[in-house]
């Protein structure tokens, strides 16, 4: 997996569930679930929206690790 | 060697690597086609008898199709209803909602996929039942007792069942979509709205649109392969029995529409606005 994230940890800090976080950034619960599981890499816009909700930097939430697999992780 | 020459060399290597496999597949497909053709030549009398039975004894063929329609409509309706009821039960169990969320989504998806497939299956079987309608009804009423034959009753039952199924399907599609909207409040669109598909798509977020794109591309590839196989089968069949050229034209039309619509939509979406 090329993109690691700490979304679940940050979500627990502010005490919201996936559905509530989804509503806060205007995406579905499934999308939050996909991001947390590392099955979907969010767009820059969504990553920035998430960072804003947690009052954090995008780099605090997401870290990129070059595993040489390219950009197919969204499939 | 500059970078373009390097790239050309890489492309050439990739092509030659795949060319061998491509030629092998073509040879195997040619042999398979030849074998199928030879088998069809051997079995052409049987194929002819079967097609003649369908063409001449339409009364029996249409009555059997009607029976299949009734069985298929009942089985498919049970699948649709049971999945919806299971999804609804899981939704009502608010204590375990977080654990059950994905199961509910899966069951709703099943309701929507099966009900969409039901329309296609039932239209096809209804088409078979109503084939040569005037001729079959005429024949069905020519009984020694003066009472109409079984076909007339099957046709009446199938026609009533068709309307019942359309309303049943629509009702469960509406229930499933509304349950999905309860699960995901951001979703928009009513099944009674003729622009439902557009509104639903517009309410999807970026991840959902990506999944729809992947699913659409896979469906495009599957339909392309299916059209190729069906075209070959129809051409081979047409060589030994008179099936008319209509099946070839129907498959070609559907295939062409799929390729052109996909190609033009891809072009439209990949061209920058200023260049359009």
Short mmCIF file of C-alpha atoms in Angstrom, two decimals:
data_model
loop_
_atom_site.label_atom_id
_atom_site.label_comp_id
_atom_site.label_asym_id
_atom_site.label_seq_id
_atom_site.Cartn_x
_atom_site.Cartn_y
_atom_site.Cartn_z
CA UNK A 1 0.00 0.00 0.00
CA UNK A 2 1.50 3.35 -1.06
CA UNK A 3 -0.60 5.66 1.11
CA UNK A 4 -0.72 5.13 4.87
CA UNK A 5 -3.20 7.06 6.94
CA UNK A 6 -4.11 7.84 10.54
CA UNK A 7 -7.71 8.75 9.84
CA UNK A 8 -9.21 6.27 12.33
CA UNK A 9 -6.97 7.57 15.09
CA UNK A 10 -7.83 11.23 14.36
CA UNK A 11 -11.53 10.36 14.08
CA UNK A 12 -11.43 8.69 17.51
CA UNK A 13 -9.78 11.82 18.93
CA UNK A 14 -12.75 14.04 18.01
CA UNK A 15 -15.26 11.25 18.81
CA UNK A 16 -17.18 10.94 15.54
CA UNK A 17 -18.18 7.82 13.64
CA UNK A 18 -17.56 7.19 9.93
CA UNK A 19 -21.05 8.40 8.99
CA UNK A 20 -20.61 11.68 10.86
CA UNK A 21 -17.15 12.29 9.45
CA UNK A 22 -18.52 11.57 5.96
CA UNK A 23 -21.24 14.21 6.45
CA UNK A 24 -18.64 16.72 7.65
CA UNK A 25 -16.62 16.42 4.43
CA UNK A 26 -19.60 15.62 2.13
CA UNK A 27 -18.72 12.04 1.25
CA UNK A 28 -20.37 8.72 2.08
CA UNK A 29 -19.63 6.48 5.06
CA UNK A 30 -18.25 3.88 2.63
CA UNK A 31 -15.69 6.34 1.28
CA UNK A 32 -14.40 7.06 4.80
CA UNK A 33 -14.29 3.31 5.40
CA UNK A 34 -12.38 2.75 2.12
CA UNK A 35 -9.83 5.46 3.01
CA UNK A 36 -9.33 4.08 6.53
CA UNK A 37 -8.76 0.59 5.16
CA UNK A 38 -6.26 1.97 2.63
CA UNK A 39 -8.43 0.82 -0.29
CA UNK A 40 -8.86 4.32 -1.67
CA UNK A 41 -6.49 7.27 -1.97
CA UNK A 42 -8.50 10.48 -1.61
CA UNK A 43 -8.19 13.45 -3.96
CA UNK A 44 -6.15 16.46 -2.83
CA UNK A 45 -9.42 18.35 -2.19
CA UNK A 46 -10.80 15.61 0.06
CA UNK A 47 -7.47 15.19 1.89
CA UNK A 48 -7.42 18.96 2.57
CA UNK A 49 -11.05 18.89 3.77
CA UNK A 50 -10.24 16.03 6.16
CA UNK A 51 -7.16 17.83 7.46
CA UNK A 52 -9.28 20.94 8.08
CA UNK A 53 -11.85 18.96 10.09
CA UNK A 54 -9.09 17.60 12.35
CA UNK A 55 -7.25 20.92 12.42
CA UNK A 56 -4.15 19.07 11.24
CA UNK A 57 -1.81 19.03 8.25
CA UNK A 58 -2.43 16.64 5.34
CA UNK A 59 1.02 15.13 6.04
CA UNK A 60 -0.11 14.31 9.61
CA UNK A 61 -3.04 12.33 8.24
CA UNK A 62 -1.46 10.74 5.18
CA UNK A 63 2.06 9.48 4.54
CA UNK A 64 3.27 8.29 1.17
CA UNK A 65 5.53 5.24 1.03
CA UNK A 66 7.06 4.41 -2.35
CA UNK A 67 6.51 0.67 -2.73
CA UNK A 68 7.25 0.69 -6.47
CA UNK A 69 3.73 -0.47 -7.36
CA UNK A 70 2.65 2.71 -9.13
CA UNK A 71 -0.80 4.26 -8.81
CA UNK A 72 -3.11 1.26 -9.03
CA UNK A 73 -4.03 1.03 -5.36
CA UNK A 74 -7.47 2.58 -5.96
CA UNK A 75 -8.57 -0.54 -7.81
CA UNK B 1 20.53 6.65 -28.16
CA UNK B 2 18.16 9.45 -27.11
CA UNK B 3 15.12 8.98 -24.87
CA UNK B 4 12.64 8.70 -27.78
CA UNK B 5 14.74 5.97 -29.40
CA UNK B 6 14.89 4.19 -26.03
CA UNK B 7 11.13 4.41 -25.72
CA UNK B 8 10.65 3.14 -29.31
CA UNK B 9 12.92 0.20 -28.49
CA UNK B 10 10.90 -0.56 -25.33
CA UNK B 11 7.61 -0.40 -27.29
CA UNK B 12 9.05 -2.70 -29.97
CA UNK B 13 10.21 -5.22 -27.34
CA UNK B 14 6.81 -5.16 -25.61
CA UNK B 15 5.04 -5.70 -28.97
CA UNK B 16 7.28 -8.61 -30.01
CA UNK B 17 6.90 -10.20 -26.55
CA UNK B 18 3.10 -10.14 -26.90
CA UNK B 19 3.00 -10.92 -30.64
CA UNK B 20 3.96 -14.56 -30.10
CA UNK B 21 1.17 -15.07 -27.53
CA UNK B 22 -1.26 -13.22 -29.83
CA UNK B 23 -0.42 -15.50 -32.80
CA UNK B 24 -0.78 -18.62 -30.59
CA UNK B 25 -4.21 -17.45 -29.39
CA UNK B 26 -5.25 -16.75 -33.02
CA UNK B 27 -4.14 -20.26 -34.09
CA UNK B 28 -5.97 -21.89 -31.14
CA UNK B 29 -9.09 -19.79 -31.88
CA UNK B 30 -8.88 -20.80 -35.56
CA UNK B 31 -8.59 -24.50 -34.65
CA UNK B 32 -11.46 -24.16 -32.14
CA UNK B 33 -13.57 -22.36 -34.76
CA UNK B 34 -12.80 -25.09 -37.30
CA UNK B 35 -13.72 -27.80 -34.79
CA UNK B 36 -16.96 -26.05 -33.82
CA UNK B 37 -17.75 -25.58 -37.53
CA UNK B 38 -17.06 -29.29 -38.22
CA UNK B 39 -19.19 -30.32 -35.23
CA UNK B 40 -21.98 -28.06 -36.47
CA UNK B 41 -21.75 -29.65 -39.93
CA UNK B 42 -22.04 -33.10 -38.29
CA UNK B 43 -24.92 -31.97 -36.09
CA UNK B 44 -26.55 -29.67 -38.65
CA UNK B 45 -29.51 -32.01 -39.12
CA UNK B 46 -30.24 -31.91 -35.41
CA UNK B 47 -29.87 -28.11 -35.32
CA UNK B 48 -32.20 -27.89 -38.33
CA UNK B 49 -34.80 -30.15 -36.69
CA UNK B 50 -34.65 -28.07 -33.49
CA UNK B 51 -34.95 -24.77 -35.37
CA UNK B 52 -37.74 -26.19 -37.56
CA UNK B 53 -39.61 -27.26 -34.43
CA UNK B 54 -39.31 -23.74 -33.02
CA UNK B 55 -40.33 -22.21 -36.36
CA UNK B 56 -43.19 -24.58 -37.17
CA UNK B 57 -44.52 -25.75 -33.81
CA UNK B 58 -44.65 -22.30 -32.26
CA UNK B 59 -47.64 -23.27 -30.13
CA UNK B 60 -45.57 -25.75 -28.09
CA UNK B 61 -42.48 -23.49 -27.95
CA UNK B 62 -44.54 -20.49 -26.81
CA UNK B 63 -46.47 -22.51 -24.20
CA UNK B 64 -43.21 -23.85 -22.71
CA UNK B 65 -41.77 -20.28 -22.72
CA UNK B 66 -44.88 -19.11 -20.86
CA UNK B 67 -44.35 -21.82 -18.23
CA UNK B 68 -40.72 -20.77 -17.85
CA UNK B 69 -41.85 -17.14 -17.50
CA UNK B 70 -44.12 -18.00 -14.58
CA UNK B 71 -41.44 -20.09 -12.81
CA UNK B 72 -38.72 -17.43 -13.41
CA UNK B 73 -40.93 -14.57 -12.23
CA UNK B 74 -41.81 -16.36 -8.98
CA UNK B 75 -38.19 -17.41 -8.24
CA UNK B 76 -36.76 -13.95 -9.03
CA UNK B 77 -39.47 -12.20 -6.99
CA UNK B 78 -38.66 -14.40 -3.98
CA UNK B 79 -34.92 -13.52 -4.30
CA UNK B 80 -35.73 -9.79 -4.52
CA UNK B 81 -38.20 -9.79 -1.61
CA UNK B 82 -36.06 -11.96 0.70
CA UNK B 83 -32.98 -9.76 0.22
CA UNK B 84 -34.98 -6.60 0.87
CA UNK B 85 -36.64 -8.04 4.00
CA UNK B 86 -33.21 -9.17 5.30
CA UNK B 87 -31.73 -5.70 4.66
CA UNK B 88 -34.68 -4.02 6.38
CA UNK B 89 -34.32 -6.29 9.44
CA UNK B 90 -30.61 -5.48 9.73
CA UNK B 91 -31.40 -1.75 9.41
CA UNK B 92 -33.96 -1.96 12.22
CA UNK B 93 -31.38 -3.56 14.53
CA UNK B 94 -29.94 -0.16 15.51
CA UNK B 95 -27.69 -1.61 18.22
CA UNK B 96 -25.52 -3.46 15.69
CA UNK B 97 -25.93 -1.02 12.82
CA UNK B 98 -22.21 -0.24 12.49
CA UNK B 99 -21.36 -3.96 12.20
CA UNK B 100 -24.23 -4.64 9.81
CA UNK B 101 -23.73 -1.62 7.52
CA UNK B 102 -21.80 -3.43 4.78
CA UNK B 103 -24.21 -6.40 4.87
CA UNK B 104 -27.18 -4.03 4.37
CA UNK B 105 -25.43 -2.34 1.43
CA UNK B 106 -24.71 -5.75 -0.15
CA UNK B 107 -28.33 -6.90 0.21
CA UNK B 108 -29.66 -3.63 -1.25
CA UNK B 109 -27.25 -4.01 -4.19
CA UNK B 110 -28.54 -7.57 -4.71
CA UNK B 111 -32.15 -6.31 -4.81
CA UNK B 112 -31.23 -3.68 -7.42
CA UNK B 113 -29.12 -6.00 -9.60
CA UNK B 114 -31.61 -8.90 -9.53
CA UNK B 115 -34.60 -6.62 -10.21
CA UNK B 116 -32.79 -5.03 -13.19
CA UNK B 117 -31.90 -8.51 -14.54
CA UNK B 118 -35.50 -9.63 -13.92
CA UNK B 119 -36.80 -7.05 -16.42
CA UNK B 120 -34.48 -8.40 -19.14
CA UNK B 121 -35.24 -12.08 -18.42
CA UNK B 122 -38.99 -11.54 -18.23
CA UNK B 123 -39.13 -9.35 -21.37
CA UNK B 124 -37.20 -12.06 -23.26
CA UNK B 125 -39.47 -14.87 -22.03
CA UNK B 126 -42.58 -12.76 -22.68
CA UNK B 127 -41.27 -12.12 -26.20
CA UNK B 128 -40.92 -15.90 -26.70
CA UNK B 129 -44.42 -16.52 -25.28
CA UNK B 130 -46.03 -13.88 -27.49
CA UNK B 131 -44.09 -14.95 -30.63
CA UNK B 132 -46.47 -15.59 -33.57
CA UNK B 133 -49.33 -14.45 -31.29
CA UNK B 134 -52.09 -14.29 -33.92
CA UNK B 135 -51.21 -17.70 -35.40
CA UNK B 136 -50.95 -19.37 -31.98
CA UNK B 137 -54.26 -17.93 -30.72
CA UNK B 138 -55.96 -19.03 -33.93
CA UNK B 139 -54.55 -22.55 -33.53
CA UNK B 140 -55.30 -22.59 -29.83
CA UNK B 141 -59.02 -22.01 -30.44
CA UNK B 142 -59.29 -24.75 -33.05
CA UNK B 143 -59.95 -27.59 -30.57
CA UNK B 144 -62.46 -30.41 -30.91
CA UNK B 145 -64.24 -29.41 -27.68
CA UNK B 146 -64.56 -25.80 -28.72
CA UNK B 147 -62.76 -24.74 -25.52
CA UNK B 148 -59.52 -22.76 -25.96
CA UNK B 149 -56.26 -24.75 -25.72
CA UNK B 150 -53.70 -24.44 -22.91
CA UNK B 151 -51.76 -21.70 -24.77
CA UNK B 152 -54.62 -19.21 -24.39
CA UNK B 153 -54.62 -19.69 -20.60
CA UNK B 154 -50.80 -19.54 -20.39
CA UNK B 155 -50.75 -16.32 -22.45
CA UNK B 156 -53.45 -14.73 -20.26
CA UNK B 157 -51.61 -15.76 -17.05
CA UNK B 158 -48.25 -14.53 -18.39
CA UNK B 159 -49.71 -11.16 -19.47
CA UNK B 160 -51.25 -10.59 -16.04
CA UNK B 161 -48.04 -11.80 -14.35
CA UNK B 162 -45.96 -9.40 -16.52
CA UNK B 163 -47.87 -6.38 -15.17
CA UNK B 164 -47.74 -7.74 -11.61
CA UNK B 165 -43.96 -8.26 -11.94
CA UNK B 166 -43.37 -4.76 -13.33
CA UNK B 167 -45.20 -3.20 -10.36
CA UNK B 168 -43.59 -5.63 -7.89
CA UNK B 169 -40.12 -4.89 -9.24
CA UNK B 170 -40.67 -1.16 -9.30
CA UNK B 171 -42.02 -1.23 -5.77
CA UNK B 172 -38.99 -3.15 -4.43
CA UNK B 173 -36.58 -0.95 -6.41
CA UNK B 174 -38.22 2.07 -4.77
CA UNK B 175 -38.02 0.47 -1.30
CA UNK B 176 -34.35 -0.49 -1.83
CA UNK B 177 -33.39 2.97 -3.13
CA UNK B 178 -35.22 4.64 -0.23
CA UNK B 179 -33.44 2.39 2.28
CA UNK B 180 -30.12 3.26 0.61
CA UNK B 181 -31.06 6.94 0.96
CA UNK B 182 -31.72 6.40 4.69
CA UNK B 183 -28.27 4.82 5.00
CA UNK B 184 -26.64 7.57 2.95
CA UNK B 185 -28.49 10.86 3.41
CA UNK B 186 -26.38 12.56 0.70
CA UNK B 187 -27.91 10.35 -2.03
CA UNK B 188 -30.47 12.04 -4.29
CA UNK B 189 -33.10 10.81 -6.75
CA UNK B 190 -36.46 9.05 -6.85
CA UNK B 191 -37.12 5.90 -8.92
CA UNK B 192 -40.24 7.63 -10.27
CA UNK B 193 -38.07 10.39 -11.73
CA UNK B 194 -37.07 9.82 -15.38
CA UNK B 195 -33.74 11.52 -14.59
CA UNK B 196 -33.09 9.21 -11.62
CA UNK B 197 -29.83 7.70 -12.95
CA UNK B 198 -28.38 11.19 -13.64
CA UNK B 199 -29.41 12.59 -10.23
CA UNK B 200 -28.12 9.49 -8.42
CA UNK B 201 -24.77 9.70 -10.24
CA UNK B 202 -24.48 13.40 -9.44
CA UNK B 203 -24.94 12.64 -5.73
CA UNK B 204 -22.07 10.13 -5.70
CA UNK B 205 -18.77 11.20 -4.17
CA UNK B 206 -15.32 10.82 -5.78
CA UNK B 207 -14.64 7.27 -4.50
CA UNK B 208 -18.06 6.03 -5.58
CA UNK B 209 -17.64 7.57 -9.05
CA UNK B 210 -14.27 5.84 -9.36
CA UNK B 211 -15.88 2.49 -8.47
CA UNK B 212 -18.65 3.13 -11.03
CA UNK B 213 -15.95 3.92 -13.64
CA UNK B 214 -14.06 0.69 -12.91
CA UNK B 215 -17.28 -1.36 -12.99
CA UNK B 216 -18.35 0.32 -16.26
CA UNK B 217 -15.01 -0.43 -17.94
CA UNK B 218 -15.13 -4.08 -16.83
CA UNK B 219 -18.73 -4.37 -18.08
CA UNK B 220 -17.62 -2.79 -21.40
CA UNK B 221 -14.87 -5.41 -21.78
CA UNK B 222 -17.23 -8.30 -20.92
CA UNK B 223 -19.90 -7.11 -23.38
CA UNK B 224 -17.24 -6.70 -26.12
CA UNK B 225 -16.10 -10.31 -25.65
CA UNK B 226 -19.70 -11.56 -25.47
CA UNK B 227 -20.58 -9.72 -28.72
CA UNK B 228 -17.54 -11.26 -30.46
CA UNK B 229 -18.47 -14.80 -29.36
CA UNK B 230 -22.14 -14.31 -30.27
CA UNK B 231 -21.19 -12.88 -33.68
CA UNK B 232 -18.96 -15.91 -34.45
CA UNK B 233 -21.67 -18.37 -33.28
CA UNK B 234 -24.33 -16.58 -35.35
CA UNK B 235 -22.13 -16.49 -38.47
CA UNK B 236 -21.29 -20.21 -38.12
CA UNK B 237 -24.95 -21.08 -37.49
CA UNK B 238 -26.00 -19.00 -40.51
CA UNK B 239 -23.66 -21.08 -42.73
CA UNK B 240 -25.56 -24.30 -42.09
CA UNK B 241 -29.16 -23.30 -41.29
CA UNK B 242 -31.45 -20.50 -42.41
CA UNK B 243 -31.59 -18.19 -39.41
CA UNK B 244 -31.81 -15.07 -41.64
CA UNK B 245 -29.28 -12.23 -41.33
CA UNK B 246 -31.33 -10.48 -38.62
CA UNK B 247 -29.35 -11.92 -35.65
CA UNK B 248 -26.05 -10.74 -37.22
CA UNK B 249 -27.45 -7.22 -37.69
CA UNK B 250 -28.87 -7.09 -34.15
CA UNK B 251 -25.55 -8.15 -32.58
CA UNK B 252 -23.59 -5.78 -34.87
CA UNK B 253 -25.91 -2.87 -33.97
CA UNK B 254 -25.57 -3.46 -30.21
CA UNK B 255 -21.78 -3.95 -30.49
CA UNK B 256 -21.36 -0.82 -32.60
CA UNK B 257 -23.50 1.28 -30.24
CA UNK B 258 -21.44 0.08 -27.26
CA UNK B 259 -18.05 0.77 -28.97
CA UNK B 260 -19.06 4.16 -30.40
CA UNK B 261 -20.82 5.41 -27.25
CA UNK B 262 -17.87 4.36 -25.07
CA UNK B 263 -15.32 5.84 -27.50
CA UNK B 264 -17.18 9.13 -27.97
CA UNK B 265 -17.87 9.53 -24.23
CA UNK B 266 -14.19 8.82 -23.44
CA UNK B 267 -13.13 11.37 -26.05
CA UNK B 268 -15.60 13.94 -24.68
CA UNK B 269 -14.38 13.46 -21.12
CA UNK B 270 -10.67 13.45 -21.94
CA UNK B 271 -10.66 16.54 -24.18
CA UNK B 272 -9.96 19.84 -22.38
CA UNK B 273 -12.98 22.18 -22.55
CA UNK B 274 -11.14 24.73 -24.72
CA UNK B 275 -10.22 22.11 -27.33
CA UNK B 276 -13.78 20.74 -27.73
#
